[in-house]
Amino acid sequence: MVLEVHNLHTHLHLKRGILRAVDGISLTVGEGETLGLVGESGSGKTLTGLSLLRLLPKGSGRIAEGSIKLDGQELTTLSDSAMARDIRGRRIAMIMQDPMTSLNPVFSIGDQVSNPLRNHNIAQGATLRSKVISVLTQVRIPSAEKRLGDYPHQFSGGQRQRIVAAMAIGCTPRLLVADEPTTALDVTIQVQIIALLRQIQADTGTGIILITHDLGVAASLCHRIAVMYAGRIVETGPVRRIYKSPAHPYTQALLAAIPRLGDKRARLQAIPGQPPSLIDPPQGCRFAPRCPARMDKCAEPPPTVTLADGHEAACWKLA
Amino acid sequence: MLALVLRRLWQGAISILGASVIIFVISRLSGDPVVMLVPPDAPPSLIAEIRTQYGLDQPLVWQYLLFIGHALTGDFGNSYRWQMPALKLILDRLPATIQLAACGLLFSVALAVPIGVLSAVHRGGWIDRIGRIFAMLGQAMPAFWVGLLLILVFAVQLNWLPAFGHGTPAHVVLPAIALGWYPVAAQTRIVRSAMLDVLDSDHIRLSRALGTPERLIVWKYALRNAAVPLLTMLGVYFAAMLGGAFVVETIFAWPGVGRTVVEAVFSRDFPVVQAGVLFTSILFVLSNLLVDLSYGLVDPRIRDVR
Amino acid sequence: MSASTLPARRIPWAALRRLPWLPLLVLGAVGIAAIGGEAISPHDPNGLDLSASFKPPAWQDGGSWDYPLGADNLGRDILSRIMAGCGVSVIVAFYAILFSGSIGALAGMIAGYFGGRVDAVLMRLIEIQQSVPSIALALILAAAMEPGLSTVVIVIVLTYWAWYARIIRGEIMALKGRDYIAFARTAGVSTPVIFRRHLLPNIFNTLVVLGTLQVGQVILFEASLSFLGLGIQQPDISWGLMLSDARQYITNAWWGITMPGIAIMLTCLSANIFGDWLRDRLDPQMRQL
Amino acid sequence: MKPWITGLAAASLAALPLAQGLAQSGTLTVGLGAEATIMDPTRSSAGVDSYFFGQMFEQLLRTDPDLKQINWLAESWNLADEGGKPVITVKIRPGVTFHNGDPVTSADFQYGMQRQQDPKLSRFSHLLNAVEAFEVIDDLTFRLRFKEGDGSFITSNLHLWAMPKRHIEKVGEEEYQRAPVGTGPWKFVSRTVKEELRLEAYEGYWNKQNRPTVKNLVIKIIPEDLTRVAAYKTGAIDWIDAVPPAATAEFAKLENTSTYTAVTGNNLFLNFNTHQPNSPFNDVRVRRAAAHAIDMDAIIKRVLFDQGERYAEIGRGTPGYDPDLKPYPYDPRRARALLAEAGHPRGFEVPCYNLTTPREPNIKEMGEAAYAYLSAIGIRCQIRQLEYGAWINLGRRDAPPEMDGIVSWMWSHGLPGDPGTPWLGHLHSYQAGKGLGSYSYTDNAEMDALLRQQQTTMDPVKREALLKQIARIKHDQVLGGLTTYRPMVTIAWRTSKVAFKPWPSPGFWRNFQEIGLK
Amino acid sequence: MLSLQNVTKHYQTRRGTVRAVEGVSFDVRPKSTLALVGESGCGKTTIAKMILQLERPTAGAIAFEGADTATMNAAQLKAYRRQVMAVFQDPYASLNPRLRVGTIIAEPLLAHENPGRAATEKRVAEVLDIVGLPATAARLYPHEFSGGQRQRIAIARALALRPRLMVLDEPVSALDVSIRAQVLNLLADIQLEFGLTYLIIAHDLALVEHFSNDVAVIYLGRVAEAGPTEQVFAQPRHPYTQALLAAVPQPDPDHVLNEAAAAGEIASALDPPSGCRFHPRCPLAIDICRTTTPEPRGTPHQAACHLVEA
């Protein structure tokens, strides 16, 4: 396993109280595997990604409990400088949502792509330059050599996301955290980036955690899916199982709530209510207040039930 | 690029023209200069003669048109008091004022950038508080007071730096501090808030996520972004320095335009006032143009829009 | 529908907890001195007593508690004069801020909202204003009019309206793009109502912060004018005037120039710290001003 | 030709102390607070100008350090009467040369007069109105013929300046303004406006006894008092002009420093409006009340730091000075009584205009103090501060605004000074278009007659008597203002380094006639 | 009901003329829903702004029930504004944070009639009820509500005057999946209940298929394809529509995306391609596509493509 996360708790210490953004999740990513972390906003998926890099909001965010192992090495106890020197960008890299803002507007892309390579002592001087060109070519930036001196605003959104990807894969990381990498893009561009991520994985064998709220994107890219709701993983399993036979009522409701092409129905099945506050979450199953199959037992924490083929769900109904 | 320069110059010309009207009209309201030029026992005929000599007997509008017409040919008239071309009087003083204003600005930026950056990095901490209060002190003390205290301490008591004069780098230190401290607080705010914004931006998050050392993130990647808003304001600050020079030049006996204009106002020496103020206006317009052109150097996005 | 579950309203007590007490104390003292006026000052601030000239502060040799902060060259009580200066500072700041703020805000709102030619004209006016050094303008104006309190106010208004206008214009241009204003326009809400309901309340915080920050600038500006001899004039008293008058006695009587200097410094610093605090509270986006 | 006075060379050059016969070498840096705008005596418009051109230009007569008039470029001169009209004949001192080496001749004085009579060049052209003709007799002799007597001509050192006719005609006016050439002990080197004037001792200077012994003189302009003092203390300058009054005591005690304090040519007074029908000051008792109300001695001591000399109408050393005329004593009780007698038992309110110029140290504070004293006896002053330009405007009679109360005013005609001409402006009743009473709020026919009489009286003895008579009446009636004090100036220099003897020329003490390095 | 004829909008900027909308025509049928679909920058929002009279068309006409909006006088325009209301994308930006919800909802009401305090409150309570919020919500401020609730408030505000046409600019794209369905269902209910006509702007094709009766696919300021939703989605004629449909990821791991359907990037409206604006990305482009702008062919299902038979 490239990544093993066990019982991770990440808290945000806010003025209003402690926000339990990530509340005891466990997951694994294998070599060459893409894990989809799917959930709505506020479900904790982004903070999970940031926890892996130990890049939580300064002052308020901290990992309260749990372990994160990268190739067996525990990250939660590593010093900050070691994280920056050996892990971030070197062994775990990241792609962020908005390609329009994730590149520094006042530095040339040559400078920005070579930055991680330089910082991690992967290459210097002429080697650095040729390495940068090859990475940019790898992400299919046309005539990369000529464009090293260009600035981000001279590239389109899709190209910028490719450049971000180039920055991420330059040091051939073991794990790539892609946080909504296609959300800000148009569909015809989105499909290109999906293809790029597939190609990167094929080229480098890196493990990918794809953080997304888009069930369509997750379906087209992931090997396994973990569905998050209110700071917890409610269901995890191979992609086909999740989509074809979702076990958790939340997963089921989510899939029923989205319109699909070629599937015109009179009404969508809405999920009533809203996600709970994570400062003062409900006892027991967090989906219970909105769950159509709610039972009395749901007031207690639900057990994680293994269904088949690594398909697990946390629900009393399945117990 | 050329189009930008031309457009800015055109706008600048309009501004300077507007400024000239204001200065011309208000200065004429300030009273009759001739009585200050003649002895008390001068006969009225002499007064009338001098008024005619300087064209002060013409209608105001006509005086203004004549003034503009002459000004375009580089003739700002003779100073009533100095009896030499006002233009020469001002142009000879201009380099000293530019030098002082530039040094003042340099001092303020050299102080504001590190304080602003450190305040942003240590937001809410003691460096933030002390740094900002130090910066604010400049905004809480009249420049002439600062100037006098500086002279007392660094010239009279310690004898480290000269109290007055002009020529060597040592001479400019005290006046530049007296002049440059005032805008430090405002500039610190700009740098600090820009840094806070930048440090909170996606691309810095990405830089961190990719393992860029914090030192580089702050002083290289974030600072260049944060410099843009400060740079856009430098023209305005330069103008503020020119204004501040009116007071500081007097304290430090600095041979600049500010002092010349102050004295000219007191003696109703209109040609000098007009030339002096117009040239500071021109300096303002030019410095803004320079700023406009230069932030393309820092911000490539602007380079292409133009 | 469970959309009907609404959160309870919270009272923002936390906002009061971190009030900058020290600056507020200073500003409060200034306010009290301003309101109290001569009724609470120990001496007539213009009361001349040549026999008391250069009396040092009470704690120094030769000082007496009759003149706690000492006396100036004409034997006037420095404490009383500083207190009287509070009143003038408050009046000057009040009118200067009121007029420059309202003129600037109005101009900025109109230019920002309507854009186009109106905006272009205003921008030129602002640039004209900025291109004339304010001290020069002040000098000429003060020479044209009788120097004194109202001249100082007029000069400050002429100098600062552009500052307000520029910032407010920027705010309005950003606001104008907000969807709720777009909605109001599409729904046929009249322009005056849009100004009153949507624009004015939104720039109010900005105005409050700008006004607070201007307090210090007004005091310093007046001091600069006093230095050049064109600020507040006797029998009105301002700190700048005291400072300017006392500067020739700097080596004879340090208290003459130190006491009003400290008054200026404390007041400006307090106003600025308070303004910064307000800005952080009211409008985090405005940190850069 | 009936000679009235001959020679007037009572104080001959031989009586002057011998200057050290040292060679001229070294550089001296001095600090002045005020700056001249003009380097040409003809074009001068302000008193400060003479601080600068006074180093380079000379007149026929001048005053010596004891304020006595002596012959200077004139070897001798006399005043005669020819057909009822005065005539002055002057013999120029031989061997005097301009800085370019040209000898000084009658033609240069004639040229100098022509320049002074040209209103385009000179703001004092009217002062030569009485001169009818300039006759060149030979290279070193000329004669001035007068239409009528001009009482102030002689006290003004015969008015004329030696101007290098040939040089100016050769180089042109503009170049001459840039680099002036005179006969004085100092030769122009360079000038940076607002910064400094550089001079060099003129080797060919005619007066070998009273001349500087230092080679180079750098005059720095440092207007701010504290900065100028700091410059002296830090050693940047070795001679300082106008030590701030508050610092004079400190300077007197400074080690290695000599100070010199003397009256300036300025005469200050408080003027009352006595020409408007409803003015309370039309009553002489009110004016006398004001005169008794002010403790001028206290003001001089406390506010002016003793940098002032109290005077009654005419200062010591000035023509017409009368040692028997004493200032009104401070007597507030008498002042109140006089006020009550005049029908103002509860006093009255009056606008009091106060000049705030930095040109005269502490004048603003002095005015405030004086007005406070007036308020104390019931002449309740509503103080209005005026800067110089507004103040001059207020003072003028021929344009609004009208001065409707009390104003602090002054007159200055150099040292030792002559009150004749100033009085015509300040004391004579206002006559529009004639240059009489231009700044006067007094309307008194007796005064007018006496003033006209002194104006045309050239005989110094007769004139002296007339001036004394006017002064007595003026004092008794408190007409044309209440005289207050004559400011004093203190100059200081480093004893170990500078040898300096103060010379007042042409009317102020900032003259480097005899200065050198030790 | 609403008819656009050859509507064109050009903006003059420092860098040149932005041809945001170029000759767009379509009709919105009463009590139906027309969807404008397209990628970002295609001009769909500009069209909405012109319909809402926030911008004036450079050329062309927008007619409401046969009356040209360009020639309307002030009173007619006011009447038009009363009948056409908008719901915007971001519920956080479309409600003035300083006003109470009651004031926000009453805003259009007060602009057109002055019903008095009690009547206003009653109307506010009514519309709040319609969107599923309690009447007490009127006293609260927008920040006290969640995103979905805010969008309900925005809908209530638009509904307050009982308009006839509602312009919905990406009404649910800022909302979470589970909330989206709630709001869409609400919109559908309201349309039925009040006989509203919708013009919806969206980029989510599945949503459009689900929600609209008619659809117009916009590419770089021009209508690429338009017609009844069912026909367009079942048999897309324009290569762009085909590419778009092929690129939508489906919540189905077995669905295969066609990555090659639309290669390259969207061109800039500053310098749009000649002829058919889609030709640089079109896998089927022929010579005429580079030179000649295709006219729309077919009715009611039309496509502006040279390869499509009329």
CSV table of C-alpha atoms in Angstrom, one decimal, chain C:
chain,number,residue,atom,x,y,z
C,1,MET,CA,-40.2,20.6,4.4
C,2,SER,CA,-37.3,20.5,6.6
C,3,ALA,CA,-36.0,23.6,4.9
C,4,SER,CA,-38.0,25.3,7.7
C,5,THR,CA,-35.5,24.5,10.4
C,6,LEU,CA,-33.8,27.8,11.1
C,7,PRO,CA,-30.8,28.5,13.2
C,8,ALA,CA,-31.1,30.6,16.3
C,9,ARG,CA,-29.7,34.1,16.2
C,10,ARG,CA,-26.6,34.9,18.0
C,11,ILE,CA,-25.6,38.1,19.6
C,12,PRO,CA,-22.0,39.0,18.7
C,13,TRP,CA,-20.7,39.5,22.3
C,14,ALA,CA,-17.3,38.3,21.1
C,15,ALA,CA,-16.9,41.5,19.1
C,16,LEU,CA,-16.9,43.6,22.3
C,17,ARG,CA,-14.5,41.4,24.1
C,18,ARG,CA,-11.4,42.5,22.2
C,19,LEU,CA,-12.1,46.2,22.1
C,20,PRO,CA,-8.9,48.3,22.0
C,21,TRP,CA,-9.4,49.8,25.5
C,22,LEU,CA,-6.3,51.9,25.7
C,23,PRO,CA,-6.9,53.8,22.5
C,24,LEU,CA,-10.5,54.2,23.4
C,25,LEU,CA,-9.5,55.6,26.8
C,26,VAL,CA,-7.3,58.2,25.1
C,27,LEU,CA,-10.0,59.1,22.6
C,28,GLY,CA,-12.5,59.3,25.4
C,29,ALA,CA,-10.3,61.6,27.4
C,30,VAL,CA,-9.9,63.8,24.3
C,31,GLY,CA,-13.7,63.8,23.9
C,32,ILE,CA,-14.3,64.7,27.5
C,33,ALA,CA,-11.8,67.6,27.4
C,34,ALA,CA,-13.4,68.8,24.2
C,35,ILE,CA,-16.9,68.7,25.6
C,36,GLY,CA,-15.9,70.0,29.0
C,37,GLY,CA,-14.0,72.9,27.5
C,38,GLU,CA,-12.9,75.7,29.8
C,39,ALA,CA,-15.3,74.6,32.5
C,40,ILE,CA,-13.0,71.7,33.5
C,41,SER,CA,-9.6,73.1,32.6
C,42,PRO,CA,-7.6,74.4,35.5
C,43,HIS,CA,-6.7,77.8,33.9
C,44,ASP,CA,-7.8,80.1,31.2
C,45,PRO,CA,-6.0,78.5,28.3
C,46,ASN,CA,-5.2,82.0,26.9
C,47,GLY,CA,-4.6,83.5,30.3
C,48,LEU,CA,-1.2,85.2,30.2
C,49,ASP,CA,1.0,85.4,33.2
C,50,LEU,CA,4.5,86.5,32.3
C,51,SER,CA,5.7,85.8,35.8
C,52,ALA,CA,5.0,82.1,35.3
C,53,SER,CA,6.7,81.8,31.9
C,54,PHE,CA,8.6,78.6,31.4
C,55,LYS,CA,7.4,77.1,34.6
C,56,PRO,CA,8.5,73.5,34.4
C,57,PRO,CA,6.1,70.6,35.0
C,58,ALA,CA,5.1,69.9,38.5
C,59,TRP,CA,7.5,67.0,39.1
C,60,GLN,CA,10.6,69.1,38.2
C,61,ASP,CA,12.5,71.5,40.3
C,62,GLY,CA,10.7,74.8,40.3
C,63,GLY,CA,7.4,73.3,39.1
C,64,SER,CA,4.1,73.5,40.9
C,65,TRP,CA,0.9,71.6,40.8
C,66,ASP,CA,-0.7,74.8,39.8
C,67,TYR,CA,0.8,74.1,36.3
C,68,PRO,CA,0.9,70.3,36.2
C,69,LEU,CA,2.5,70.1,32.8
C,70,GLY,CA,4.3,73.4,33.1
C,71,ALA,CA,3.8,76.7,31.5
C,72,ASP,CA,4.8,78.1,28.1
C,73,ASN,CA,6.8,81.2,27.2
C,74,LEU,CA,3.9,83.5,28.0
C,75,GLY,CA,3.1,81.7,31.3
C,76,ARG,CA,0.0,80.0,30.0
C,77,ASP,CA,-0.9,76.6,31.5
C,78,ILE,CA,0.1,73.9,29.1
C,79,LEU,CA,-2.4,71.4,30.4
C,80,SER,CA,-5.2,73.9,30.0
C,81,ARG,CA,-4.0,74.6,26.5
C,82,ILE,CA,-3.8,71.0,25.6
C,83,MET,CA,-7.3,70.5,26.8
C,84,ALA,CA,-8.5,73.5,24.8
C,85,GLY,CA,-6.7,72.0,21.8
C,86,CYS,CA,-8.8,68.8,22.2
C,87,GLY,CA,-11.9,70.9,21.5
C,88,VAL,CA,-10.4,72.5,18.4
C,89,SER,CA,-9.1,69.1,17.1
C,90,VAL,CA,-12.5,67.6,17.6
C,91,ILE,CA,-14.2,70.4,15.8
C,92,VAL,CA,-11.8,70.5,12.9
C,93,ALA,CA,-11.8,66.7,12.6
C,94,PHE,CA,-15.6,66.6,12.8
C,95,TYR,CA,-16.3,69.1,10.1
C,96,ALA,CA,-13.3,68.1,7.9
C,97,ILE,CA,-14.4,64.4,8.1
C,98,LEU,CA,-18.1,65.2,7.7
C,99,PHE,CA,-17.6,67.3,4.6
C,100,SER,CA,-14.8,65.5,2.9
C,101,GLY,CA,-16.5,62.2,3.7
C,102,SER,CA,-19.8,63.2,2.3
C,103,ILE,CA,-18.6,65.0,-0.7
C,104,GLY,CA,-16.1,62.3,-1.5
C,105,ALA,CA,-18.6,59.5,-0.9
C,106,LEU,CA,-21.2,61.1,-3.1
C,107,ALA,CA,-18.8,61.8,-5.9
C,108,GLY,CA,-17.4,58.3,-5.6
C,109,MET,CA,-20.8,56.7,-5.5
C,110,ILE,CA,-22.0,58.6,-8.6
C,111,ALA,CA,-18.8,57.9,-10.5
C,112,GLY,CA,-18.7,54.3,-9.5
C,113,TYR,CA,-22.3,53.6,-10.2
C,114,PHE,CA,-22.8,55.4,-13.5
C,115,GLY,CA,-19.4,55.0,-14.9
C,116,GLY,CA,-18.7,56.3,-18.4
C,117,ARG,CA,-18.2,60.0,-18.9
C,118,VAL,CA,-19.2,61.0,-15.4
C,119,ASP,CA,-16.6,58.6,-14.1
C,120,ALA,CA,-14.0,59.9,-16.5
C,121,VAL,CA,-14.6,63.5,-15.4
C,122,LEU,CA,-14.4,62.6,-11.8
C,123,MET,CA,-11.2,60.6,-12.2
C,124,ARG,CA,-9.6,63.6,-13.9
C,125,LEU,CA,-10.7,65.8,-11.0
C,126,ILE,CA,-9.2,63.4,-8.5
C,127,GLU,CA,-6.0,63.4,-10.4
C,128,ILE,CA,-5.9,67.1,-10.6
C,129,GLN,CA,-6.5,67.2,-6.9
C,130,GLN,CA,-3.7,64.7,-6.3
C,131,SER,CA,-1.3,66.4,-8.6
C,132,VAL,CA,-1.3,69.6,-6.6
C,133,PRO,CA,0.6,68.9,-3.3
C,134,SER,CA,-2.0,69.4,-0.6
C,135,ILE,CA,0.4,71.6,1.4
C,136,ALA,CA,0.8,73.9,-1.6
C,137,LEU,CA,-2.9,74.1,-2.1
C,138,ALA,CA,-3.3,74.7,1.6
C,139,LEU,CA,-0.7,77.4,1.6
C,140,ILE,CA,-2.2,79.3,-1.3
C,141,LEU,CA,-5.7,78.9,0.1
C,142,ALA,CA,-4.7,80.0,3.5
C,143,ALA,CA,-3.0,83.0,2.0
C,144,ALA,CA,-6.0,83.8,-0.1
C,145,MET,CA,-8.4,83.5,2.8
C,146,GLU,CA,-7.9,84.5,6.4
C,147,PRO,CA,-5.9,81.7,8.1
C,148,GLY,CA,-7.8,80.0,10.8
C,149,LEU,CA,-10.1,77.2,11.8
C,150,SER,CA,-12.5,77.4,8.8
C,151,THR,CA,-9.7,77.7,6.3
C,152,VAL,CA,-8.0,74.6,7.8
C,153,VAL,CA,-11.3,72.8,7.5
C,154,ILE,CA,-11.8,73.9,3.9
C,155,VAL,CA,-8.2,73.0,2.9
C,156,ILE,CA,-8.6,69.5,4.5
C,157,VAL,CA,-11.9,68.9,2.7
C,158,LEU,CA,-10.4,70.0,-0.6
C,159,THR,CA,-7.5,67.6,0.0
C,160,TYR,CA,-9.3,64.6,1.3
C,161,TRP,CA,-12.5,64.4,-0.7
C,162,ALA,CA,-10.5,62.7,-3.5
C,163,TRP,CA,-9.2,60.1,-1.1
C,164,TYR,CA,-12.7,59.2,-0.1
C,165,ALA,CA,-14.0,59.4,-3.7
C,166,ARG,CA,-11.3,57.1,-5.1
C,167,ILE,CA,-11.9,54.4,-2.5
C,168,ILE,CA,-15.7,54.7,-2.5
C,169,ARG,CA,-15.7,54.6,-6.3
C,170,GLY,CA,-13.7,51.3,-6.2
C,171,GLU,CA,-16.1,49.9,-3.6
C,172,ILE,CA,-19.1,50.9,-5.6
C,173,MET,CA,-17.7,49.4,-8.8
C,174,ALA,CA,-17.2,46.1,-7.0
C,175,LEU,CA,-20.7,46.4,-5.4
C,176,LYS,CA,-22.3,47.2,-8.7
C,177,GLY,CA,-21.5,43.8,-10.0
C,178,ARG,CA,-23.3,42.1,-7.1
C,179,ASP,CA,-26.2,40.0,-8.0
C,180,TYR,CA,-28.6,41.6,-5.5
C,181,ILE,CA,-28.0,45.0,-7.2
C,182,ALA,CA,-28.5,43.4,-10.6
C,183,PHE,CA,-31.7,41.9,-9.3
C,184,ALA,CA,-32.9,45.2,-7.9
C,185,ARG,CA,-32.3,46.8,-11.3
C,186,THR,CA,-34.1,44.1,-13.2
C,187,ALA,CA,-36.9,44.2,-10.7
C,188,GLY,CA,-37.4,47.9,-11.5
C,189,VAL,CA,-36.2,49.3,-8.2
C,190,SER,CA,-35.4,53.0,-8.8
C,191,THR,CA,-31.9,54.3,-8.7
C,192,PRO,CA,-32.3,56.5,-5.6
C,193,VAL,CA,-33.7,53.5,-3.7
C,194,ILE,CA,-30.8,51.3,-4.9
C,195,PHE,CA,-28.4,53.9,-3.6
C,196,ARG,CA,-30.1,54.2,-0.3
C,197,ARG,CA,-30.9,50.5,0.3
C,198,HIS,CA,-28.0,48.7,-1.3
C,199,LEU,CA,-25.0,51.1,-1.9
C,200,LEU,CA,-25.0,53.4,1.1
C,201,PRO,CA,-25.3,50.8,3.8
C,202,ASN,CA,-22.5,48.8,2.2
C,203,ILE,CA,-20.1,51.6,2.0
C,204,PHE,CA,-21.0,52.8,5.5
C,205,ASN,CA,-18.4,50.7,7.2
C,206,THR,CA,-15.8,51.9,4.8
C,207,LEU,CA,-16.7,55.5,5.5
C,208,VAL,CA,-16.5,54.9,9.3
C,209,VAL,CA,-13.1,53.3,9.0
C,210,LEU,CA,-11.8,56.0,6.6
C,211,GLY,CA,-13.2,58.7,8.9
C,212,THR,CA,-11.5,57.2,11.9
C,213,LEU,CA,-8.2,57.0,10.1
C,214,GLN,CA,-8.6,60.5,8.9
C,215,VAL,CA,-8.7,61.9,12.5
C,216,GLY,CA,-4.9,61.5,12.9
C,217,GLN,CA,-4.3,62.9,9.4
C,218,VAL,CA,-6.4,65.9,10.2
C,219,ILE,CA,-4.4,66.6,13.3
C,220,LEU,CA,-1.1,66.2,11.6
C,221,PHE,CA,-2.2,68.3,8.6
C,222,GLU,CA,-3.2,71.1,10.9
C,223,ALA,CA,0.2,70.8,12.6
C,224,SER,CA,2.0,71.2,9.3
C,225,LEU,CA,0.0,74.2,8.4
C,226,SER,CA,0.7,75.7,11.9
C,227,PHE,CA,4.4,75.1,11.3
C,228,LEU,CA,4.1,77.2,8.2
C,229,GLY,CA,2.2,79.8,10.1
C,230,LEU,CA,-1.2,79.1,8.4
C,231,GLY,CA,-2.9,76.7,10.7
C,232,ILE,CA,-5.3,77.5,13.6
C,233,GLN,CA,-4.6,81.0,14.9
C,234,GLN,CA,-4.8,82.5,18.4
C,235,PRO,CA,-7.0,82.8,20.3
C,236,ASP,CA,-8.1,79.4,19.1
C,237,ILE,CA,-5.7,76.8,20.3
C,238,SER,CA,-4.4,73.7,18.5
C,239,TRP,CA,-1.7,71.3,19.4
C,240,GLY,CA,0.0,72.0,16.1
C,241,LEU,CA,0.0,75.7,17.0
C,242,MET,CA,1.5,74.9,20.4
C,243,LEU,CA,4.1,72.7,18.9
C,244,SER,CA,5.0,75.2,16.3
C,245,ASP,CA,5.2,78.1,18.8
C,246,ALA,CA,7.2,76.1,21.3
C,247,ARG,CA,9.8,74.9,18.8
C,248,GLN,CA,12.1,77.8,19.3
C,249,TYR,CA,12.2,77.0,23.1
C,250,ILE,CA,13.1,73.4,22.5
C,251,THR,CA,16.3,73.7,24.4
C,252,ASN,CA,15.0,76.1,27.0
C,253,ALA,CA,11.8,74.3,28.0
C,254,TRP,CA,11.5,70.8,26.7
C,255,TRP,CA,8.0,70.5,28.0
C,256,GLY,CA,6.7,73.1,25.7
C,257,ILE,CA,7.2,71.0,22.7
C,258,THR,CA,7.0,67.6,24.3
C,259,MET,CA,3.6,67.9,25.9
C,260,PRO,CA,1.5,68.8,22.9
C,261,GLY,CA,3.7,66.5,20.8
C,262,ILE,CA,2.7,63.6,23.1
C,263,ALA,CA,-0.9,64.7,22.9
C,264,ILE,CA,-0.8,64.6,19.2
C,265,MET,CA,1.1,61.3,19.2
C,266,LEU,CA,-1.3,59.6,21.6
C,267,THR,CA,-4.4,60.8,19.9
C,268,CYS,CA,-3.2,60.0,16.4
C,269,LEU,CA,-1.9,56.6,17.4
C,270,SER,CA,-5.1,55.9,19.3
C,271,ALA,CA,-7.3,56.9,16.4
C,272,ASN,CA,-5.2,54.8,14.0
C,273,ILE,CA,-5.2,51.8,16.2
C,274,PHE,CA,-8.9,52.1,16.7
C,275,GLY,CA,-9.4,52.6,13.0
C,276,ASP,CA,-7.3,49.5,12.3
C,277,TRP,CA,-9.4,47.6,14.8
C,278,LEU,CA,-12.6,48.8,13.2
C,279,ARG,CA,-11.3,47.9,9.8
C,280,ASP,CA,-10.5,44.4,10.9
C,281,ARG,CA,-14.0,44.1,12.5
C,282,LEU,CA,-16.1,45.8,9.9
C,283,ASP,CA,-14.5,45.1,6.6
C,284,PRO,CA,-11.6,42.6,6.4
C,285,GLN,CA,-11.2,43.3,2.7
C,286,MET,CA,-10.2,46.9,3.4
C,287,ARG,CA,-7.1,46.0,5.4
C,288,GLN,CA,-4.9,47.7,2.8
C,289,LEU,CA,-6.1,51.2,3.3
